[in-house]
mmCIF file of C-alpha atoms and ligand atoms in Angstrom:
data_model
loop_
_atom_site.group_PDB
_atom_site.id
_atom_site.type_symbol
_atom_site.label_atom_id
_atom_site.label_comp_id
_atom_site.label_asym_id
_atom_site.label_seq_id
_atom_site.Cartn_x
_atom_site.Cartn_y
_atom_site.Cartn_z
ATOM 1 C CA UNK A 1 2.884 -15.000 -15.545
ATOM 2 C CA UNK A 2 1.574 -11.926 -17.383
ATOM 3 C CA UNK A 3 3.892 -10.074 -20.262
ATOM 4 C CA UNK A 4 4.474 -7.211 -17.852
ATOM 5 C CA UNK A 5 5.957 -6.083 -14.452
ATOM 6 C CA UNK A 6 4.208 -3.403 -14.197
ATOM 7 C CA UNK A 7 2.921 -3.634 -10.478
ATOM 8 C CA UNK A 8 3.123 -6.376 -7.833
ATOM 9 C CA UNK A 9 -0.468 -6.418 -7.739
ATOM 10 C CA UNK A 10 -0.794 -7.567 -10.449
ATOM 11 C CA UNK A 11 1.073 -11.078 -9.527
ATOM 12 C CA UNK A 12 0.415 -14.163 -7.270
ATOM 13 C CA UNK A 13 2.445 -15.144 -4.461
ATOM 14 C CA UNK A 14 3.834 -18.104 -7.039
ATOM 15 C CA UNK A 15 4.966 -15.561 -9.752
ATOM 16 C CA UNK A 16 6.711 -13.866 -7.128
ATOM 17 C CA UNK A 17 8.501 -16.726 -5.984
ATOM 18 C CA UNK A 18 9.349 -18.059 -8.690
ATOM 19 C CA UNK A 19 11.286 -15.076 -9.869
ATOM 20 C CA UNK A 20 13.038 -15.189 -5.893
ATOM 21 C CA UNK A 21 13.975 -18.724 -6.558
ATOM 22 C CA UNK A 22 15.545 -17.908 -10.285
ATOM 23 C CA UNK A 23 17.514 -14.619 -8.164
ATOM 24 C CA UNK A 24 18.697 -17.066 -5.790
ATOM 25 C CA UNK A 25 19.999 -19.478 -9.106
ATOM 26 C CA UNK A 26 20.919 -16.664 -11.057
ATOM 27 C CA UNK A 27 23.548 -14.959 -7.880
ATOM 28 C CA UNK A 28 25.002 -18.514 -7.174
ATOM 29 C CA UNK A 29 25.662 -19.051 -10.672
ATOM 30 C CA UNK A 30 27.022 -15.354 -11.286
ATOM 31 C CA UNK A 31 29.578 -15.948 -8.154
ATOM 32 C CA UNK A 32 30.148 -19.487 -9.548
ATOM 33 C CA UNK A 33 30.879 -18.420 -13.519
ATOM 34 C CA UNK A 34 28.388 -21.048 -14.756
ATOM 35 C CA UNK A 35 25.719 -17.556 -16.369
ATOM 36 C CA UNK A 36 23.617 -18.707 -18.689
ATOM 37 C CA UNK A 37 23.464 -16.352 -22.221
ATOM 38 C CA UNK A 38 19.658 -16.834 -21.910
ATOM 39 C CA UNK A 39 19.176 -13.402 -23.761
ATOM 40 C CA UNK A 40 21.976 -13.677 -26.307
ATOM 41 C CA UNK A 41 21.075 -11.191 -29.223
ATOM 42 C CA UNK A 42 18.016 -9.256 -26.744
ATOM 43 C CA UNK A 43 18.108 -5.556 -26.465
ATOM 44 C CA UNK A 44 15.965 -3.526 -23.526
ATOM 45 C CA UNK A 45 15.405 -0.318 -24.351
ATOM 46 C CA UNK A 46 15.438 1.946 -20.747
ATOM 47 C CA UNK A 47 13.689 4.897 -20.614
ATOM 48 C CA UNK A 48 14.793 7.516 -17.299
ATOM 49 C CA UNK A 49 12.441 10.283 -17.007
ATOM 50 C CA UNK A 50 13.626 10.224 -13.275
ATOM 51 C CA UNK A 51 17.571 9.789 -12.160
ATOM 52 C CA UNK A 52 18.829 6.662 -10.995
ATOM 53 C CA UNK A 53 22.175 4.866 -10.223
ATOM 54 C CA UNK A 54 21.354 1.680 -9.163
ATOM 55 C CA UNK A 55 18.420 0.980 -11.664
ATOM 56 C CA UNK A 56 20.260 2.093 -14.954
ATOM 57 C CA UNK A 57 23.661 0.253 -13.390
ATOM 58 C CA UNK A 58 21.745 -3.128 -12.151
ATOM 59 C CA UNK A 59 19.575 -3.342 -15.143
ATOM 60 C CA UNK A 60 22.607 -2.343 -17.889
ATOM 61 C CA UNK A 61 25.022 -4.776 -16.237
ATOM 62 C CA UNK A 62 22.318 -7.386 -16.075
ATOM 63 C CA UNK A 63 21.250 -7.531 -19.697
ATOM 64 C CA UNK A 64 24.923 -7.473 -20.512
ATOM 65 C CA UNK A 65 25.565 -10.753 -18.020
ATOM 66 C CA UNK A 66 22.918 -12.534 -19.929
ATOM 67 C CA UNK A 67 24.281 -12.013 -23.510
ATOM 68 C CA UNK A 68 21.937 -9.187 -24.627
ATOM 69 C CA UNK A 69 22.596 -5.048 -24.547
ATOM 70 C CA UNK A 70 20.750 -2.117 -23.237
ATOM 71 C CA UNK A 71 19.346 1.155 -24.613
ATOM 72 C CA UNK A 72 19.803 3.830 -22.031
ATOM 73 C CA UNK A 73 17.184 6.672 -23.059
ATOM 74 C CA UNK A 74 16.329 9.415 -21.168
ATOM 75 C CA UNK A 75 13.062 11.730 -21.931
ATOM 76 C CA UNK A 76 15.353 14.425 -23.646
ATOM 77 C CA UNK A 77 16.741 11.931 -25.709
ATOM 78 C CA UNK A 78 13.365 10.316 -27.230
ATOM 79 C CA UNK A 79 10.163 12.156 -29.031
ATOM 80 C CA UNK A 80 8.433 11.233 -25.828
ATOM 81 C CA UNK A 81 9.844 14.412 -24.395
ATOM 82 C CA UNK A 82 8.653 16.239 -27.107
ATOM 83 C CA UNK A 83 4.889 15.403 -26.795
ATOM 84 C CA UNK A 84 5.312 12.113 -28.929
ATOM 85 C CA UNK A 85 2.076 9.776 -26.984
ATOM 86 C CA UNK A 86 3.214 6.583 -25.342
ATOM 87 C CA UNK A 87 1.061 4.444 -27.639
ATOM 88 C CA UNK A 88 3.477 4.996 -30.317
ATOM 89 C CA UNK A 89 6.606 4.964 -28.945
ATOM 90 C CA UNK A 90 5.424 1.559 -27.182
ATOM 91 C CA UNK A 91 4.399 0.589 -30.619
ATOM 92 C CA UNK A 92 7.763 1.622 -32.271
ATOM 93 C CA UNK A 93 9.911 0.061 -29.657
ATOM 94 C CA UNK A 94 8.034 -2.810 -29.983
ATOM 95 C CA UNK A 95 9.373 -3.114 -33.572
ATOM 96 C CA UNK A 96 13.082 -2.713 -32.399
ATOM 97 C CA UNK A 97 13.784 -4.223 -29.237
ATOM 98 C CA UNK A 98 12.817 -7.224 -26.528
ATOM 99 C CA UNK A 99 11.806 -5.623 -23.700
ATOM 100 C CA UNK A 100 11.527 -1.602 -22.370
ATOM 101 C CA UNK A 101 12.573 -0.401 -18.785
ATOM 102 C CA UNK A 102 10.700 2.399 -17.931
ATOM 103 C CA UNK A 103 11.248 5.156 -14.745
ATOM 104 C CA UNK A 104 8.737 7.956 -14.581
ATOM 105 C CA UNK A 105 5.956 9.469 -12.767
ATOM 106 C CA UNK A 106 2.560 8.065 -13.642
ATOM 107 C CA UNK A 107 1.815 5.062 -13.041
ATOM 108 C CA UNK A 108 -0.629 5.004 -15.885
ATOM 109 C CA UNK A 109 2.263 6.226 -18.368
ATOM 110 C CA UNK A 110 3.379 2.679 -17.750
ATOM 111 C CA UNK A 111 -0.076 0.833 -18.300
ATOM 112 C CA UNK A 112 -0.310 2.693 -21.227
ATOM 113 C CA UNK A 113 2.973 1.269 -22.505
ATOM 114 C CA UNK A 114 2.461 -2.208 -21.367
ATOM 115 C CA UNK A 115 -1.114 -1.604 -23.068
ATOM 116 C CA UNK A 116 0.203 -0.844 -26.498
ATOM 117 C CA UNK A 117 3.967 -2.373 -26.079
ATOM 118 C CA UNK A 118 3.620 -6.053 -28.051
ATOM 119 C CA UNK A 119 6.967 -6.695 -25.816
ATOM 120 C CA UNK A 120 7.329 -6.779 -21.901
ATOM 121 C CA UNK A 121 7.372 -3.730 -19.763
ATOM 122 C CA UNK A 122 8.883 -3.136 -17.082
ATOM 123 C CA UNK A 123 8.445 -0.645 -14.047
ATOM 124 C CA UNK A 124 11.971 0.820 -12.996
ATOM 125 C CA UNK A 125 9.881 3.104 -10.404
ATOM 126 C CA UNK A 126 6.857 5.284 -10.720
ATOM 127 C CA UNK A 127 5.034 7.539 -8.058
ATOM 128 C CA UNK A 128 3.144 4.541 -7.066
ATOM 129 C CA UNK A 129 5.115 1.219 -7.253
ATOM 130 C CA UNK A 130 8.945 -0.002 -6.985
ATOM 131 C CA UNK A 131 8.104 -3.568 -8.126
ATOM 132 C CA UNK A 132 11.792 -4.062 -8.818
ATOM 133 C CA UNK A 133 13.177 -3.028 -5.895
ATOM 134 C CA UNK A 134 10.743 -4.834 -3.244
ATOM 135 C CA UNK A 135 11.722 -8.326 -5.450
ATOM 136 C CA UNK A 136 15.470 -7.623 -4.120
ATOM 137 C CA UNK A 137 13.848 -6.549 -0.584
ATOM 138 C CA UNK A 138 12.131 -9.806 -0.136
ATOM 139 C CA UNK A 139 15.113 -12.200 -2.034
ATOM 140 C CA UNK A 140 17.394 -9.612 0.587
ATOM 141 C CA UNK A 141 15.114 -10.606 3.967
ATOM 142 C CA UNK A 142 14.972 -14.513 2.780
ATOM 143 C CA UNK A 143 18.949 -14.770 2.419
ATOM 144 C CA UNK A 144 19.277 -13.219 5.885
ATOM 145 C CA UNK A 145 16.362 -14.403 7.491
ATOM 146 C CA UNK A 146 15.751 -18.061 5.630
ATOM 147 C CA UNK A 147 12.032 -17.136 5.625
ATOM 148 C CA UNK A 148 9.578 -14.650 4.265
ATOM 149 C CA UNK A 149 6.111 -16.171 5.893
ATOM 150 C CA UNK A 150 5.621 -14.968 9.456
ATOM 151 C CA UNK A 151 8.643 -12.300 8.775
ATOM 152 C CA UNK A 152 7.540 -9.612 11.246
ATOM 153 C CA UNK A 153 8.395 -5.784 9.187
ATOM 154 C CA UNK A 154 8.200 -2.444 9.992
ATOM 155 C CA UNK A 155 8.140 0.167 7.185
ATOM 156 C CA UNK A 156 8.608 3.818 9.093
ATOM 157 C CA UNK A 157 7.969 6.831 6.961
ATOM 158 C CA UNK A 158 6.448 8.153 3.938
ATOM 159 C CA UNK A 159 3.603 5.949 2.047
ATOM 160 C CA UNK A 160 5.731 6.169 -0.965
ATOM 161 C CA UNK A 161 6.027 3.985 -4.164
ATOM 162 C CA UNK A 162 8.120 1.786 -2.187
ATOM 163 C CA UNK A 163 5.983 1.219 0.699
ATOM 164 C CA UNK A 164 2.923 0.816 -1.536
ATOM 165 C CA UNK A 165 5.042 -2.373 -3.204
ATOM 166 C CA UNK A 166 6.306 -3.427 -0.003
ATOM 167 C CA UNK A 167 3.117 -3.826 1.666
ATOM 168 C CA UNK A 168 1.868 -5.758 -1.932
ATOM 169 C CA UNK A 169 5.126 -8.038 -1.951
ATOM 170 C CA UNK A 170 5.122 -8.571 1.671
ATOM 171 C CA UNK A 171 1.622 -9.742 2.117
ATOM 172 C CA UNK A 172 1.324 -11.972 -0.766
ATOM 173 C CA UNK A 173 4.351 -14.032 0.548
ATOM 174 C CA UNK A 174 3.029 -14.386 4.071
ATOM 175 C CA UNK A 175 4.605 -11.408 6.019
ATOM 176 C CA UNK A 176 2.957 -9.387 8.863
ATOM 177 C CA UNK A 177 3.384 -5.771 7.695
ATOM 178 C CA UNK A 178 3.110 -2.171 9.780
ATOM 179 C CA UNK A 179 3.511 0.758 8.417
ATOM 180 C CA UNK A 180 4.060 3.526 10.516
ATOM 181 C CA UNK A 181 3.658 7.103 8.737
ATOM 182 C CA UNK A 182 2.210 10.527 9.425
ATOM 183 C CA UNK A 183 -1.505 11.781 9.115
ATOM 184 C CA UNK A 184 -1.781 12.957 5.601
ATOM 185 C CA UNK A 185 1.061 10.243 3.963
ATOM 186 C CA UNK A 186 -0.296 7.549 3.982
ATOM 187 C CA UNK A 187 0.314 4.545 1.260
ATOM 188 C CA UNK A 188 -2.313 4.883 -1.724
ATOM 189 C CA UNK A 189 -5.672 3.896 -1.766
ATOM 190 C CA UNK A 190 -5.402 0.855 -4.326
ATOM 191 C CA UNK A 191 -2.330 -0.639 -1.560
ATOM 192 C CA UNK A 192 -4.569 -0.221 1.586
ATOM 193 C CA UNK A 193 -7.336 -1.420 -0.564
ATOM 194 C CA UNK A 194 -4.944 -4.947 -1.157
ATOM 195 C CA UNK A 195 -4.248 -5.026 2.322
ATOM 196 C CA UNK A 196 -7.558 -4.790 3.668
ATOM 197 C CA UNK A 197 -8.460 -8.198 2.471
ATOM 198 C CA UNK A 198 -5.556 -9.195 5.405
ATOM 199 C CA UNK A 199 -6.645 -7.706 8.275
ATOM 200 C CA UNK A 200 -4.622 -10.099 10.521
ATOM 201 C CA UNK A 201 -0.929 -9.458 8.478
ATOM 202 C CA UNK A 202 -1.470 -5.824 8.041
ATOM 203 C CA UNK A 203 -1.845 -2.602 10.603
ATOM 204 C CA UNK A 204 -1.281 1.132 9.575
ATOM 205 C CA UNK A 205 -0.325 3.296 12.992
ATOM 206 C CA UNK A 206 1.017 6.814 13.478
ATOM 207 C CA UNK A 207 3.436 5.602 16.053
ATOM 208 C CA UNK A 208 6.648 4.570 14.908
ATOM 209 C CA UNK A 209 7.678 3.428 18.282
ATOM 210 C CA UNK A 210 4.447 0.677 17.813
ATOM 211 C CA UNK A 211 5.364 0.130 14.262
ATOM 212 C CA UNK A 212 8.772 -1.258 15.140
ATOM 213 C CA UNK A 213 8.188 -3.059 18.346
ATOM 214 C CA UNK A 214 8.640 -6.841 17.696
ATOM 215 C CA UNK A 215 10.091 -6.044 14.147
ATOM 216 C CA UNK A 216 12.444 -8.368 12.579
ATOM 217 C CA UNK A 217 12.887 -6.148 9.501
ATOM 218 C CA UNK A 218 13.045 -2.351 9.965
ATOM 219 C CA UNK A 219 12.554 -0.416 6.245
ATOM 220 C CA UNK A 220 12.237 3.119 5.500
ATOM 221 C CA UNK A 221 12.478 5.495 2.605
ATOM 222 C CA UNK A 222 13.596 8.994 1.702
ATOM 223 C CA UNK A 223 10.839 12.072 3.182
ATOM 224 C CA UNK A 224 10.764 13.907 -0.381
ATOM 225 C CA UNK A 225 10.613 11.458 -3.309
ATOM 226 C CA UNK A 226 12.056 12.356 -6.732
ATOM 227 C CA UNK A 227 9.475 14.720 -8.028
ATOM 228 C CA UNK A 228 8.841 16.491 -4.699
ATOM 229 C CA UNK A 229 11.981 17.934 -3.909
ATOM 230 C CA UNK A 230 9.725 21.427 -3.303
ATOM 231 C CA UNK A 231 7.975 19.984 -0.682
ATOM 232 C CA UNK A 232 11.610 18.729 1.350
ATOM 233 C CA UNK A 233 11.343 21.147 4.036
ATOM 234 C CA UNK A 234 7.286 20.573 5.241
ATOM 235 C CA UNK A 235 7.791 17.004 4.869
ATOM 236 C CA UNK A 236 11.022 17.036 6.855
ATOM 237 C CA UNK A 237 8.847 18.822 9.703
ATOM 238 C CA UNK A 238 5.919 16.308 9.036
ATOM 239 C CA UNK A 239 8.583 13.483 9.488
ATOM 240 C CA UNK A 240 10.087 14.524 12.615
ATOM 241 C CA UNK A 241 10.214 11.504 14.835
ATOM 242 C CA UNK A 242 10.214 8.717 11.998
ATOM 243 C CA UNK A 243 13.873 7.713 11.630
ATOM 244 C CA UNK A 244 15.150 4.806 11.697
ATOM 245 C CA UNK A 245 17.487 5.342 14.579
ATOM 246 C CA UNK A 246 19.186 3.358 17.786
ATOM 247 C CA UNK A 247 16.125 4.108 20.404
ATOM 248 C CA UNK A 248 13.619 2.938 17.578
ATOM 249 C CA UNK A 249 16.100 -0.246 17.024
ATOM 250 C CA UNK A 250 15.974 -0.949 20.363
ATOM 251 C CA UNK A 251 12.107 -2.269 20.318
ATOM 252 C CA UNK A 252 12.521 -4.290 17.208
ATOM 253 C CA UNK A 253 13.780 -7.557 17.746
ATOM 254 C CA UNK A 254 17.624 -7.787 19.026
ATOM 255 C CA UNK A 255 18.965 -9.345 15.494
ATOM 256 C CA UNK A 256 16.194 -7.132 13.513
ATOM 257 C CA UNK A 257 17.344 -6.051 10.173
ATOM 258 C CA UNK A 258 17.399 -2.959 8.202
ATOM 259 C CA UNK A 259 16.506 -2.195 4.785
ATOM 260 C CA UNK A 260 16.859 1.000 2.552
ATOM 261 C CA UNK A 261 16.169 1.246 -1.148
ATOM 262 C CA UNK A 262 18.792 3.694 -1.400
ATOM 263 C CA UNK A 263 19.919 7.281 -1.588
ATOM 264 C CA UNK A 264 19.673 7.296 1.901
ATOM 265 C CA UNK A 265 19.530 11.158 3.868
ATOM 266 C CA UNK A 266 21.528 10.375 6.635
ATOM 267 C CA UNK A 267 19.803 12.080 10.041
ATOM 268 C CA UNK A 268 16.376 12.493 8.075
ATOM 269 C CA UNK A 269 14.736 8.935 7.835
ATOM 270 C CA UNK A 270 18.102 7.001 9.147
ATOM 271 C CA UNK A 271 20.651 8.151 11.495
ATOM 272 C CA UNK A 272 24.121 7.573 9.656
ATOM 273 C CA UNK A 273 24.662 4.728 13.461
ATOM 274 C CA UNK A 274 22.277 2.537 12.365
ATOM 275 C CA UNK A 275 23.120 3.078 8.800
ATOM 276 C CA UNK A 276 26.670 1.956 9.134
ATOM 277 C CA UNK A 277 25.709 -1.194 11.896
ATOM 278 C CA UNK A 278 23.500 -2.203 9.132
ATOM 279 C CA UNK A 279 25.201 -1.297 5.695
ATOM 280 C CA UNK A 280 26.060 -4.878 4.694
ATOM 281 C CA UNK A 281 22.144 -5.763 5.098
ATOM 282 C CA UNK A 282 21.304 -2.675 2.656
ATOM 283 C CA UNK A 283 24.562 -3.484 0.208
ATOM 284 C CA UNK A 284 22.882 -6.637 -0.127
ATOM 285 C CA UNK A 285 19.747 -5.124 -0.799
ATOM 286 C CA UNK A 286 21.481 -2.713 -3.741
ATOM 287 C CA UNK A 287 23.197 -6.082 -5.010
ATOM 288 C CA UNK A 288 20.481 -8.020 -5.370
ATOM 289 C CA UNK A 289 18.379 -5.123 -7.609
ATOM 290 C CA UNK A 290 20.740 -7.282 -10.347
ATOM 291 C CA UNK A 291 19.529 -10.786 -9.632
ATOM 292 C CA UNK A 292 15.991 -10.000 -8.946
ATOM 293 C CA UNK A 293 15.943 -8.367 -12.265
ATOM 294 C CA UNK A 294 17.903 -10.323 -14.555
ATOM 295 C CA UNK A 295 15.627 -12.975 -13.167
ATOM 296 C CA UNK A 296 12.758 -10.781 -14.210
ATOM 297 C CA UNK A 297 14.239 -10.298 -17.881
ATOM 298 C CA UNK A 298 15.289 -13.534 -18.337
ATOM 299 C CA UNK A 299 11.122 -14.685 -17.520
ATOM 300 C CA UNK A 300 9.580 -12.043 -19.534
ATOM 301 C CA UNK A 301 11.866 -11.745 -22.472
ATOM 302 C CA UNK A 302 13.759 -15.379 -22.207
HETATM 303 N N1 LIG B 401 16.797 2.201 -5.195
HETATM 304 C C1 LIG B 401 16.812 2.712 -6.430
HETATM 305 O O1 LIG B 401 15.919 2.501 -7.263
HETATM 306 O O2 LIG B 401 17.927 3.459 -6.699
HETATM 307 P P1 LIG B 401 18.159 4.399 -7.955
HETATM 308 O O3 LIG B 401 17.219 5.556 -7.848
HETATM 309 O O4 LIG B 401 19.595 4.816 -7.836
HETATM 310 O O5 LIG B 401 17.911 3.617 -9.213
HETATM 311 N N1 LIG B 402 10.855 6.835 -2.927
HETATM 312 C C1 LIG B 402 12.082 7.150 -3.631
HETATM 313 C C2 LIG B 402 12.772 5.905 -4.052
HETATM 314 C C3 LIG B 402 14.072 6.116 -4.775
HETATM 315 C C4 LIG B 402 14.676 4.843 -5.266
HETATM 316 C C5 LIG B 402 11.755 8.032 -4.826
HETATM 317 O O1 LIG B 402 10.751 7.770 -5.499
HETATM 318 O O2 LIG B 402 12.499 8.978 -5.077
#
């Protein structure tokens, strides 16, 4: 497996499960107090440029359960926010700790630190990818549904950073994947460009009402991602008739689940009804943000 998570992209279908499997170990032995110290003495430095609750609590907590400690920086704190370039404070890190989280915007602020970083990286969410989060998405859907290959999902909404990783993850382990979003947001380039080399798993629609019929896993995201908070209100009217709600339910399969990275805007892209019929799926989901990624940590900096 490479040094980095930087992107999904950039791992096979056997890196991927392989981390699932080590999730699965790591949550059994977690409820089952046999943890394994297997970063005793390791340090992660976590950089925020963007907020976050269940990122900086999953990954803090994690590090903790496996012996080491975290760093929790945000861009005010470092030189970073002061102008300082990424190839040095990757280099200086590199010096200090075992491993940096990073949250930001650009996805190439992250190459760039994986680039010059002599330690792994991480991706805690850019504009572009959610690796993190689509790990506990898929280890979420195999607990519930005992299978990822054939898994039939829906993603309604924005082509965000987590539907770009979604439709990444989800192909390479052998789902069928529709997204459903507007004219004009539409996932990015270098994800339709991965999915066009599976033309039989993949379909991009403008109806959400085609998107979810058939589904057995119904995902959607937030209308204004951190960073375009400005843009709220024309996306909310671009948006109008892609949530997640009870008529759109009733096409996916009966049992279908529901998954939500979390914050969720109740009566944009989910209506607080299917919400609540669904929270334990998407609790599960948040949980499992800490297994995923101590399994992640404990592979890259183990
Ligand atoms: N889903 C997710 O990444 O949540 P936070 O923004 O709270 O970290
Ligand atoms: N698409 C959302 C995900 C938040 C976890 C955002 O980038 O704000």
């Amino acid at each position: 497996m490479k040094k980095d998570l930087t992107k999904l992209l950039d791992l096979s279908r056997e890196d991927i499960l392989d981390i699932l499997g080590l999730a699965d170990q790591m949550k059994y032995d977690l409820k089952h107090g046999r943890e394994q110290k297997v970063l005793s003495g390791k340090t992660l430095a976590m950089i925020f440029q963007k907020a976050s609750t269940r990122t900086r609590v999953s990954f803090e907590t994690g590090i903790y359960q496996l012996g080491g400690q975290p760093l929790f920086l945000t861009a005010n704190d470092l030189q970073i926010g002061r102008g300082e370039p990424v190839e040095d404070t990757a280099r200086v890190l590199s010096r200090y700790v075992h491993g940096i989280m990073i949250r930001t915007f650009a996805q190439s602020e992250v190459e760039d630190l994986a680039k010059w970083a002599t330690i792994p990286v991480i991706n805690g969410l850019t504009d572009f990818a959610h690796p993190c989060q689509i790990l506990a998405d898929l280890m979420t859907i195999r607990e519930h549904l005992s299978a990822l290959e054939g898994v039939r999902l829906a993603f309604i909404g924005d082509g965000n950073n987590v539907c770009n990783s979604m439709i990444v993850g989800g192909l390479k382990c052998g789902m069928y994947i529709t997204v459903a979003a507007p004219e004009g947001f539409d996932p990015a380039p270098e994800a339709l460009a991965f999915a066009a080399d599976y033309p039989k798993h993949f379909k991009l629609v403008r109806s959400p009402e085609e998107a979810a019929t058939g589904a057995d896993v119904m995902v959607t995201d937030v209308w204004a991602s951190m960073g375009q908070e400005k843009e709220a209100q024309e996306r909310r009217n671009a948006f109008a008739g892609f949530q997640v709600n009870s008529e759109l339910m009733a096409l996916a399969q009966p049992k279908a689940m529901v998954q939500h990275c979390l914050p969720a805007h109740r009566g944009e892209e989910i209506s607080a009804e299917v919400f609540e019929a669904h929270a334990n799926e998407i609790f599960d989901e948040a949980e499992n943000r800490l297994h995923a990624q101590k399994a992640v940590m404990a592979m890259l900096m183990g």
